[in-house]
Tab-separated table of C-alpha atoms and ligand atoms in Angstrom:
chain	number	residue	atom	x	y	z
A	236	UNK	CA	-2.524	26.908	-4.454
A	237	UNK	CA	-2.244	25.181	-1.102
A	238	UNK	CA	-4.270	22.656	0.837
A	239	UNK	CA	-4.982	21.985	4.489
A	240	UNK	CA	-4.114	18.306	5.029
A	241	UNK	CA	-4.969	16.107	8.022
A	242	UNK	CA	-2.970	12.891	8.525
A	243	UNK	CA	-5.030	10.511	10.668
A	244	UNK	CA	-2.934	7.712	12.214
A	245	UNK	CA	0.052	10.066	12.143
A	246	UNK	CA	1.992	8.184	14.839
A	247	UNK	CA	1.797	4.827	13.000
A	248	UNK	CA	3.995	3.201	10.355
A	249	UNK	CA	1.888	4.444	7.464
A	250	UNK	CA	1.065	7.874	8.949
A	251	UNK	CA	4.732	8.723	9.588
A	252	UNK	CA	5.607	7.665	6.059
A	253	UNK	CA	2.766	9.843	4.687
A	254	UNK	CA	4.173	12.852	6.539
A	255	UNK	CA	7.634	12.222	5.206
A	256	UNK	CA	6.436	11.688	1.600
A	257	UNK	CA	4.249	14.844	1.661
A	258	UNK	CA	7.377	16.810	2.606
A	259	UNK	CA	9.701	14.971	0.173
A	260	UNK	CA	7.386	15.494	-2.796
A	261	UNK	CA	6.705	19.099	-1.772
A	262	UNK	CA	2.955	18.621	-1.675
A	263	UNK	CA	1.468	22.142	-1.575
A	264	UNK	CA	0.262	22.460	2.016
A	265	UNK	CA	-1.055	25.500	3.823
A	266	UNK	CA	-1.212	23.475	7.062
A	267	UNK	CA	-0.650	19.850	8.109
A	268	UNK	CA	-2.466	18.424	11.133
A	269	UNK	CA	-1.234	15.215	12.823
A	270	UNK	CA	-4.161	13.238	14.243
A	271	UNK	CA	-4.084	9.981	16.270
A	272	UNK	CA	-5.751	8.456	19.329
A	273	UNK	CA	-6.117	10.016	22.771
A	274	UNK	CA	-3.062	7.895	23.770
A	275	UNK	CA	-0.863	10.176	21.659
A	276	UNK	CA	-2.200	13.621	22.612
A	277	UNK	CA	0.707	16.025	22.904
A	278	UNK	CA	3.235	13.609	21.343
A	279	UNK	CA	5.268	15.039	18.514
A	280	UNK	CA	5.872	13.795	14.963
A	281	UNK	CA	8.209	15.227	12.318
A	282	UNK	CA	7.040	16.824	9.113
A	283	UNK	CA	10.020	17.249	6.790
A	284	UNK	CA	13.390	18.321	8.129
A	285	UNK	CA	12.226	21.385	10.021
A	286	UNK	CA	8.671	21.033	11.281
A	287	UNK	CA	7.466	19.237	14.395
A	288	UNK	CA	3.704	18.661	14.750
A	289	UNK	CA	1.867	18.097	18.032
A	290	UNK	CA	-0.584	15.215	17.775
A	291	UNK	CA	-4.296	15.937	18.299
A	292	UNK	CA	-7.075	13.532	19.326
A	293	UNK	CA	-9.241	12.177	16.501
A	294	UNK	CA	-12.357	11.928	18.707
A	295	UNK	CA	-12.251	15.681	19.329
A	296	UNK	CA	-10.922	16.828	15.971
A	297	UNK	CA	-13.248	18.937	13.773
A	298	UNK	CA	-12.429	18.405	10.071
A	299	UNK	CA	-14.083	21.681	8.984
A	300	UNK	CA	-11.644	23.542	6.698
A	301	UNK	CA	-9.572	20.424	5.922
A	302	UNK	CA	-9.191	19.903	2.150
A	303	UNK	CA	-7.646	16.419	2.140
A	304	UNK	CA	-7.612	13.851	4.984
A	305	UNK	CA	-5.173	10.936	4.628
A	306	UNK	CA	-6.428	8.163	6.934
A	307	UNK	CA	-4.556	5.110	8.350
A	308	UNK	CA	-5.936	4.549	11.879
A	309	UNK	CA	-7.280	0.985	11.304
A	310	UNK	CA	-10.492	-0.186	9.618
A	311	UNK	CA	-12.877	0.179	12.569
A	312	UNK	CA	-11.726	3.724	13.280
A	313	UNK	CA	-11.914	4.764	9.608
A	314	UNK	CA	-15.438	3.305	9.407
A	315	UNK	CA	-16.602	5.885	11.938
A	316	UNK	CA	-14.386	8.898	11.298
A	317	UNK	CA	-13.759	8.895	7.514
A	318	UNK	CA	-17.458	9.621	6.732
A	319	UNK	CA	-17.405	12.300	9.457
A	320	UNK	CA	-14.393	13.962	7.785
A	321	UNK	CA	-16.052	13.697	4.348
A	322	UNK	CA	-19.251	15.232	5.716
A	323	UNK	CA	-17.232	18.177	7.025
A	324	UNK	CA	-15.956	18.780	3.458
A	325	UNK	CA	-12.608	16.965	3.359
A	326	UNK	CA	-11.793	14.475	0.595
A	327	UNK	CA	-10.665	11.332	2.406
A	328	UNK	CA	-7.993	8.962	1.074
A	329	UNK	CA	-8.305	5.889	3.296
A	330	UNK	CA	-5.541	3.276	3.663
A	331	UNK	CA	-7.613	0.756	5.602
A	332	UNK	CA	-9.633	-2.123	4.177
A	333	UNK	CA	-12.990	-0.723	5.291
A	334	UNK	CA	-14.240	1.064	2.132
A	335	UNK	CA	-12.282	-0.751	-0.577
A	336	UNK	CA	-15.108	-2.879	-1.946
A	337	UNK	CA	-17.857	-0.241	-1.486
A	338	UNK	CA	-19.285	0.321	-4.985
A	339	UNK	CA	-19.512	4.055	-4.346
A	340	UNK	CA	-15.858	4.336	-3.311
A	341	UNK	CA	-13.162	4.281	-6.009
A	342	UNK	CA	-10.184	1.986	-5.351
A	343	UNK	CA	-7.215	3.648	-6.973
A	344	UNK	CA	-3.625	3.032	-8.036
A	345	UNK	CA	-2.654	6.146	-10.023
A	346	UNK	CA	-0.461	4.218	-12.513
A	347	UNK	CA	-3.351	1.833	-13.253
A	348	UNK	CA	-6.791	3.493	-12.962
A	349	UNK	CA	-6.373	7.239	-12.255
A	350	UNK	CA	-9.681	7.925	-14.040
A	351	UNK	CA	-11.552	6.226	-11.161
A	352	UNK	CA	-10.631	9.142	-8.870
A	353	UNK	CA	-13.472	11.139	-10.482
A	354	UNK	CA	-15.960	8.940	-8.604
A	355	UNK	CA	-14.807	10.290	-5.237
A	356	UNK	CA	-17.708	12.739	-5.246
A	357	UNK	CA	-20.223	9.991	-4.416
A	358	UNK	CA	-19.034	9.598	-0.814
A	359	UNK	CA	-16.083	11.976	-0.553
A	360	UNK	CA	-13.855	8.935	0.043
A	361	UNK	CA	-11.182	7.236	-2.078
A	362	UNK	CA	-9.755	3.885	-0.955
A	363	UNK	CA	-6.099	2.920	-1.153
A	364	UNK	CA	-5.764	-0.800	-1.998
A	365	UNK	CA	-4.023	-3.453	0.092
A	366	UNK	CA	-0.225	-3.224	-0.051
A	367	UNK	CA	0.181	-6.602	-1.805
A	368	UNK	CA	-2.439	-5.699	-4.396
A	369	UNK	CA	-0.878	-2.323	-5.230
A	370	UNK	CA	2.546	-3.623	-6.229
A	371	UNK	CA	1.049	-6.534	-8.166
A	372	UNK	CA	-1.384	-4.451	-10.258
A	373	UNK	CA	1.331	-1.891	-11.085
A	374	UNK	CA	3.352	-4.763	-12.592
A	375	UNK	CA	0.355	-6.437	-14.261
A	376	UNK	CA	-1.131	-3.346	-15.963
A	377	UNK	CA	1.386	-3.006	-18.858
A	378	UNK	CA	1.264	-6.776	-19.423
A	379	UNK	CA	-2.551	-6.787	-19.459
A	380	UNK	CA	-2.509	-3.961	-22.040
A	381	UNK	CA	-0.129	-6.039	-24.177
A	382	UNK	CA	-1.631	-9.539	-24.141
A	383	UNK	CA	-4.796	-9.606	-21.926
A	384	UNK	CA	-4.356	-11.448	-18.634
A	385	UNK	CA	-6.686	-14.418	-18.028
A	386	UNK	CA	-5.367	-15.808	-14.736
A	387	UNK	CA	-2.848	-14.924	-12.028
A	388	UNK	CA	-1.405	-17.214	-9.356
A	389	UNK	CA	0.585	-15.374	-6.700
A	390	UNK	CA	2.485	-16.300	-3.543
A	391	UNK	CA	3.453	-13.363	-1.335
A	392	UNK	CA	6.383	-12.918	1.062
A	393	UNK	CA	5.072	-10.061	3.242
A	394	UNK	CA	7.139	-8.066	5.712
A	395	UNK	CA	6.080	-7.547	9.327
A	396	UNK	CA	5.734	-3.747	8.909
A	397	UNK	CA	2.500	-4.523	7.053
A	398	UNK	CA	1.023	-5.434	10.443
A	399	UNK	CA	1.964	-2.131	12.123
A	400	UNK	CA	4.782	-0.866	14.308
A	401	UNK	CA	4.025	-3.249	17.201
A	402	UNK	CA	4.535	-6.191	14.824
A	403	UNK	CA	8.003	-4.886	13.888
A	404	UNK	CA	8.833	-4.716	17.608
A	405	UNK	CA	7.664	-8.351	17.979
A	406	UNK	CA	10.026	-9.603	15.256
A	407	UNK	CA	12.894	-7.653	16.826
A	408	UNK	CA	12.199	-8.908	20.364
A	409	UNK	CA	11.701	-12.554	19.292
A	410	UNK	CA	14.852	-12.567	17.173
A	411	UNK	CA	16.939	-11.213	20.060
A	412	UNK	CA	15.196	-13.568	22.535
A	413	UNK	CA	15.953	-16.699	20.499
A	414	UNK	CA	19.695	-16.023	20.789
A	415	UNK	CA	19.404	-16.132	24.591
A	416	UNK	CA	17.108	-19.189	24.676
A	417	UNK	CA	13.887	-17.304	25.473
A	418	UNK	CA	10.637	-19.000	24.409
A	419	UNK	CA	9.035	-16.794	21.667
A	420	UNK	CA	5.654	-15.355	22.732
A	421	UNK	CA	3.415	-14.661	19.689
A	422	UNK	CA	1.177	-11.605	20.255
A	423	UNK	CA	0.599	-9.782	16.956
A	424	UNK	CA	1.166	-12.987	14.935
A	425	UNK	CA	-0.498	-16.380	15.322
A	426	UNK	CA	2.859	-18.208	15.571
A	427	UNK	CA	6.533	-17.436	16.128
A	428	UNK	CA	7.641	-15.018	13.393
A	429	UNK	CA	11.404	-14.914	14.072
A	430	UNK	CA	13.210	-17.541	11.948
A	431	UNK	CA	9.843	-18.734	10.649
A	432	UNK	CA	7.208	-18.027	7.936
A	433	UNK	CA	3.440	-17.919	8.567
A	434	UNK	CA	0.875	-18.705	5.804
A	435	UNK	CA	-1.878	-16.849	7.634
A	436	UNK	CA	-2.564	-13.092	7.273
A	437	UNK	CA	-5.899	-11.727	8.486
A	438	UNK	CA	-8.789	-14.109	9.333
A	439	UNK	CA	-9.809	-17.381	7.644
A	440	UNK	CA	-12.820	-17.253	5.310
A	441	UNK	CA	-15.391	-20.035	4.705
A	442	UNK	CA	-13.620	-21.351	1.578
A	443	UNK	CA	-10.280	-21.802	3.392
A	444	UNK	CA	-8.637	-18.685	1.954
A	445	UNK	CA	-7.489	-15.955	4.323
A	446	UNK	CA	-9.008	-12.489	4.080
A	447	UNK	CA	-5.649	-11.106	2.870
A	448	UNK	CA	-5.817	-13.593	-0.042
A	449	UNK	CA	-9.437	-12.660	-0.753
A	450	UNK	CA	-8.443	-8.960	-0.808
A	451	UNK	CA	-5.865	-9.624	-3.543
A	452	UNK	CA	-8.526	-11.383	-5.642
A	453	UNK	CA	-11.359	-8.864	-5.386
A	454	UNK	CA	-9.210	-5.733	-5.353
A	455	UNK	CA	-7.268	-6.765	-8.494
A	456	UNK	CA	-10.555	-7.270	-10.310
A	457	UNK	CA	-11.983	-3.945	-9.147
A	458	UNK	CA	-8.860	-1.996	-10.156
A	459	UNK	CA	-7.666	-3.782	-13.297
A	460	UNK	CA	-10.329	-6.002	-14.870
A	461	UNK	CA	-13.277	-7.974	-13.420
A	462	UNK	CA	-12.552	-10.849	-15.839
A	463	UNK	CA	-9.131	-11.722	-14.401
A	464	UNK	CA	-9.048	-14.881	-12.240
A	465	UNK	CA	-6.669	-14.571	-9.273
A	466	UNK	CA	-5.469	-17.175	-6.798
A	467	UNK	CA	-3.282	-15.974	-3.909
A	468	UNK	CA	-1.336	-17.524	-1.029
A	469	UNK	CA	-0.252	-14.808	1.405
A	470	UNK	CA	2.671	-15.489	3.732
A	471	UNK	CA	4.238	-13.383	6.488
A	472	UNK	CA	8.045	-13.581	6.539
A	473	UNK	CA	10.616	-12.285	9.051
A	474	UNK	CA	11.563	-9.223	6.979
A	475	UNK	CA	11.029	-5.714	8.381
A	476	UNK	CA	10.115	-3.729	5.249
A	477	UNK	CA	9.044	-4.546	1.651
A	478	UNK	CA	6.843	-7.265	0.287
A	479	UNK	CA	7.963	-9.716	-2.410
A	480	UNK	CA	5.671	-11.699	-4.716
A	481	UNK	CA	6.186	-14.686	-7.003
A	482	UNK	CA	3.596	-14.127	-9.735
A	483	UNK	CA	2.551	-16.546	-12.496
A	484	UNK	CA	0.471	-14.948	-15.236
A	485	UNK	CA	-1.532	-16.666	-17.964
A	486	UNK	CA	-2.448	-14.550	-21.004
A	487	UNK	CA	-5.127	-14.806	-23.697
A	488	UNK	CA	-2.607	-13.855	-26.394
A	489	UNK	CA	1.030	-14.706	-27.123
A	490	UNK	CA	3.637	-12.590	-25.301
A	491	UNK	CA	7.416	-12.946	-25.400
A	492	UNK	CA	9.766	-12.345	-22.481
A	493	UNK	CA	11.379	-9.475	-24.388
A	494	UNK	CA	8.082	-7.771	-25.234
A	495	UNK	CA	7.061	-8.051	-21.560
A	496	UNK	CA	10.407	-6.643	-20.412
A	497	UNK	CA	10.098	-3.681	-22.828
A	498	UNK	CA	6.521	-2.904	-21.764
A	499	UNK	CA	7.462	-3.095	-18.073
A	500	UNK	CA	10.489	-0.829	-18.652
A	501	UNK	CA	8.301	1.836	-20.281
A	502	UNK	CA	5.550	1.692	-17.645
A	503	UNK	CA	5.311	4.360	-14.904
A	504	UNK	CA	6.422	3.401	-11.396
A	505	UNK	CA	8.306	0.246	-12.464
A	506	UNK	CA	12.025	-0.482	-12.484
A	507	UNK	CA	13.071	-3.698	-14.246
A	508	UNK	CA	16.200	-5.337	-12.796
A	509	UNK	CA	16.467	-8.643	-14.615
A	510	UNK	CA	19.874	-10.149	-15.293
A	511	UNK	CA	20.512	-13.837	-14.942
A	512	UNK	CA	23.408	-13.236	-12.572
A	513	UNK	CA	24.076	-13.204	-8.822
A	514	UNK	CA	22.951	-9.607	-8.346
A	515	UNK	CA	20.497	-9.468	-11.252
A	516	UNK	CA	17.304	-9.232	-9.183
A	517	UNK	CA	15.915	-7.107	-6.332
A	518	UNK	CA	15.262	-8.282	-2.757
A	519	UNK	CA	13.085	-6.689	-0.031
A	520	UNK	CA	16.083	-5.232	1.850
A	521	UNK	CA	17.133	-3.378	-1.313
A	522	UNK	CA	13.633	-2.031	-2.052
A	523	UNK	CA	13.089	-0.599	1.465
A	524	UNK	CA	12.916	3.201	1.394
A	525	UNK	CA	12.465	3.262	-2.406
A	526	UNK	CA	9.419	4.322	-4.428
A	527	UNK	CA	9.539	1.871	-7.349
A	528	UNK	CA	7.876	-1.449	-7.946
A	529	UNK	CA	10.826	-3.662	-8.946
A	530	UNK	CA	10.286	-6.497	-11.419
A	531	UNK	CA	12.887	-9.244	-11.766
A	532	UNK	CA	13.154	-12.922	-12.839
A	533	UNK	CA	10.955	-12.400	-15.937
A	534	UNK	CA	10.701	-15.781	-17.653
A	535	UNK	CA	8.399	-18.052	-19.589
A	536	UNK	CA	5.955	-20.238	-17.682
A	537	UNK	CA	5.773	-23.208	-20.070
A	538	UNK	CA	2.980	-24.962	-18.125
A	539	UNK	CA	0.282	-22.889	-19.911
A	540	UNK	CA	-0.018	-21.825	-23.604
A	541	UNK	CA	0.867	-18.153	-22.977
A	542	UNK	CA	2.507	-17.804	-19.565
A	543	UNK	CA	5.087	-15.664	-17.781
A	544	UNK	CA	6.567	-15.772	-14.280
A	545	UNK	CA	7.756	-12.643	-12.434
A	546	UNK	CA	9.318	-11.633	-9.117
A	547	UNK	CA	7.832	-8.329	-7.861
A	548	UNK	CA	9.213	-6.378	-4.883
A	549	UNK	CA	8.220	-3.020	-3.374
A	550	UNK	CA	8.333	-1.073	-0.107
A	551	UNK	CA	4.923	-1.818	1.452
A	552	UNK	CA	4.923	1.347	3.564
A	553	UNK	CA	5.710	3.581	0.563
A	554	UNK	CA	4.152	2.376	-2.741
A	555	UNK	CA	2.068	-0.150	-0.780
A	556	UNK	CA	0.458	2.568	1.350
A	557	UNK	CA	1.760	6.125	1.924
A	558	UNK	CA	3.175	6.938	-1.513
A	559	UNK	CA	0.073	5.642	-3.296
A	560	UNK	CA	-2.131	7.780	-1.005
A	561	UNK	CA	-0.022	10.903	-1.620
A	562	UNK	CA	-0.043	10.272	-5.396
A	563	UNK	CA	-3.864	10.153	-5.230
A	564	UNK	CA	-3.809	13.437	-3.277
A	565	UNK	CA	-1.576	14.942	-5.982
A	566	UNK	CA	-4.092	14.028	-8.702
A	567	UNK	CA	-6.906	15.454	-6.559
A	568	UNK	CA	-4.935	18.657	-5.992
A	569	UNK	CA	-4.063	19.194	-9.634
A	570	UNK	CA	-7.263	17.999	-11.325
A	571	UNK	CA	-10.210	18.122	-8.950
A	572	UNK	CA	-9.930	20.415	-5.941
A	573	UNK	CA	-9.961	24.135	-5.670
A	574	UNK	CA	-7.504	25.023	-2.963
A	575	UNK	CA	-8.141	26.997	0.172
A	576	UNK	CA	-6.102	29.675	-1.687
A	577	UNK	CA	-3.659	30.156	1.139
A	578	UNK	CA	-0.033	30.536	0.096
A	579	UNK	CA	1.795	27.224	-0.268
A	580	UNK	CA	4.593	26.440	2.183
A	581	UNK	CA	6.330	24.607	-0.649
A	582	UNK	CA	5.859	24.701	-4.419
A	583	UNK	CA	3.828	21.905	-5.987
A	584	UNK	CA	5.750	19.146	-7.692
A	585	UNK	CA	4.334	17.868	-10.981
A	586	UNK	CA	3.243	14.212	-10.981
B	23	NAP	N1	1.594	-1.096	7.073
B	23	NAP	C1	1.226	-1.325	5.814
B	23	NAP	O1	1.993	-1.803	4.961
B	23	NAP	C2	-0.153	-0.977	5.374
B	23	NAP	C3	-0.405	-0.945	4.022
B	23	NAP	C4	-1.679	-0.621	3.603
B	23	NAP	C5	-2.646	-0.351	4.538
B	23	NAP	N2	-2.369	-0.387	5.874
B	23	NAP	C6	-3.443	-0.097	6.828
B	23	NAP	O2	-3.208	1.148	7.453
B	23	NAP	C7	-3.684	1.094	8.800
B	23	NAP	C8	-2.587	1.482	9.767
B	23	NAP	O3	-1.455	0.668	9.585
B	23	NAP	P1	-0.075	0.992	10.322
B	23	NAP	O4	0.863	-0.027	9.798
B	23	NAP	O5	0.285	2.432	10.205
B	23	NAP	O6	-0.449	0.664	11.853
B	23	NAP	P2	0.253	1.180	13.200
B	23	NAP	O7	1.712	1.374	12.981
B	23	NAP	O8	-0.178	0.216	14.241
B	23	NAP	O9	-0.408	2.613	13.487
B	23	NAP	C9	-1.773	2.772	13.781
B	23	NAP	C10	-2.122	4.239	13.822
B	23	NAP	O10	-3.531	4.366	14.000
B	23	NAP	C11	-3.776	5.171	15.158
B	23	NAP	N3	-4.975	4.732	15.855
B	23	NAP	C12	-5.254	3.508	16.349
B	23	NAP	N4	-6.447	3.526	16.981
B	23	NAP	C13	-6.924	4.778	16.878
B	23	NAP	C14	-8.098	5.438	17.336
B	23	NAP	N5	-9.047	4.784	18.032
B	23	NAP	N6	-8.262	6.748	17.040
B	23	NAP	C15	-7.319	7.413	16.353
B	23	NAP	N7	-6.167	6.859	15.888
B	23	NAP	C16	-5.986	5.551	16.152
B	23	NAP	C17	-2.550	4.976	16.019
B	23	NAP	O11	-2.477	6.049	16.935
B	23	NAP	P3	-1.856	5.870	18.431
B	23	NAP	O12	-0.371	5.862	18.237
B	23	NAP	O13	-2.364	7.059	19.141
B	23	NAP	O14	-2.374	4.567	18.966
B	23	NAP	C18	-1.455	5.004	14.964
B	23	NAP	O15	-1.189	6.316	14.566
B	23	NAP	C19	-4.227	-0.330	9.008
B	23	NAP	O16	-5.615	-0.325	8.769
B	23	NAP	C20	-3.513	-1.117	7.944
B	23	NAP	O17	-4.234	-2.249	7.548
B	23	NAP	C21	-1.133	-0.671	6.319
């Protein structure tokens, strides 16, 4: 059983990570196609340790024969080309924000709502949630099952890689420039990002929230439970990879710290590191390159009848984007798709 896979946005932060995770997890591929803009035609990207792929132009690429298309070329590009790929017969897993709130497109985190994948047949598209939402709902799911979450208040500390590879270059250049007295020139960010934090990700909405904050509210409800109230403050910080979140959760029912810790320990995709000591918690630098959602600083929030506070950290390019997309593809491959029946280049790894 093997599948022809197209990676659209293959030269970007998320696309490169998708290619590396497909190889690492030995996803059963008959062929992998690297697709990006006309700017990248002929450029090369790595697939695993041995393969080099030449990039092809999305505008000219015919998706006929592609089984699964993993998209991360930006929302406006996905809006046009994801339906085109679906029409040609590929199942699209889209990392951009464009389709997430479409009622005919499932929004999926495999540890939380894998059953929603079945709805992909409506449009041939599955949406990957926002990076900040993914790590939060992975941590919330076992707690919701235990004591029913009523309300969540979250403040994020989001790395610059969430804004693409050019944003990482901007942090690097500004940081170096400040040491030699250069005036920082914001381009990808609204203000100086080096040695600073910016409470503004995506555009402002009418109610004063940013669109990134709105995404965390509506996506959490779509994935986990429409009755959960969420309030978010999303902040960009001068960290290259991994997002951190300070999360306060109010429950309908009593829940102890120990019961929460046990449920989190048993839940898929989560590693609990929670000792009240100097190294007893996880930071973004330590989570970079890892697959887990790390939960630390689990403690009572005594300001509400049944409350807990948590510190949640995960690699935004992996679980926040590429890994989640590949996990969805793995469920599709094992439960929903009949393969193109070409021999696999690598054996399939069980989920
Ligand atoms: N980074 C994250 O943590 C994260 C998490 C979840 C979702 N996302 C979403 O994923 C998308 C990509 O993010 P990223 O961080 O990978 O950005 P990026 O590093 O800037 O890469 C963008 C990719 O899209 C391609 N692209 C841009 N315009 C295109 C066009 N007109 N036609 C074809 N390909 C085009 C680029 O190709 P060229 O190199 O040829 O320009 C590149 O491969 C965004 O929508 C983002 O919101 C990102």
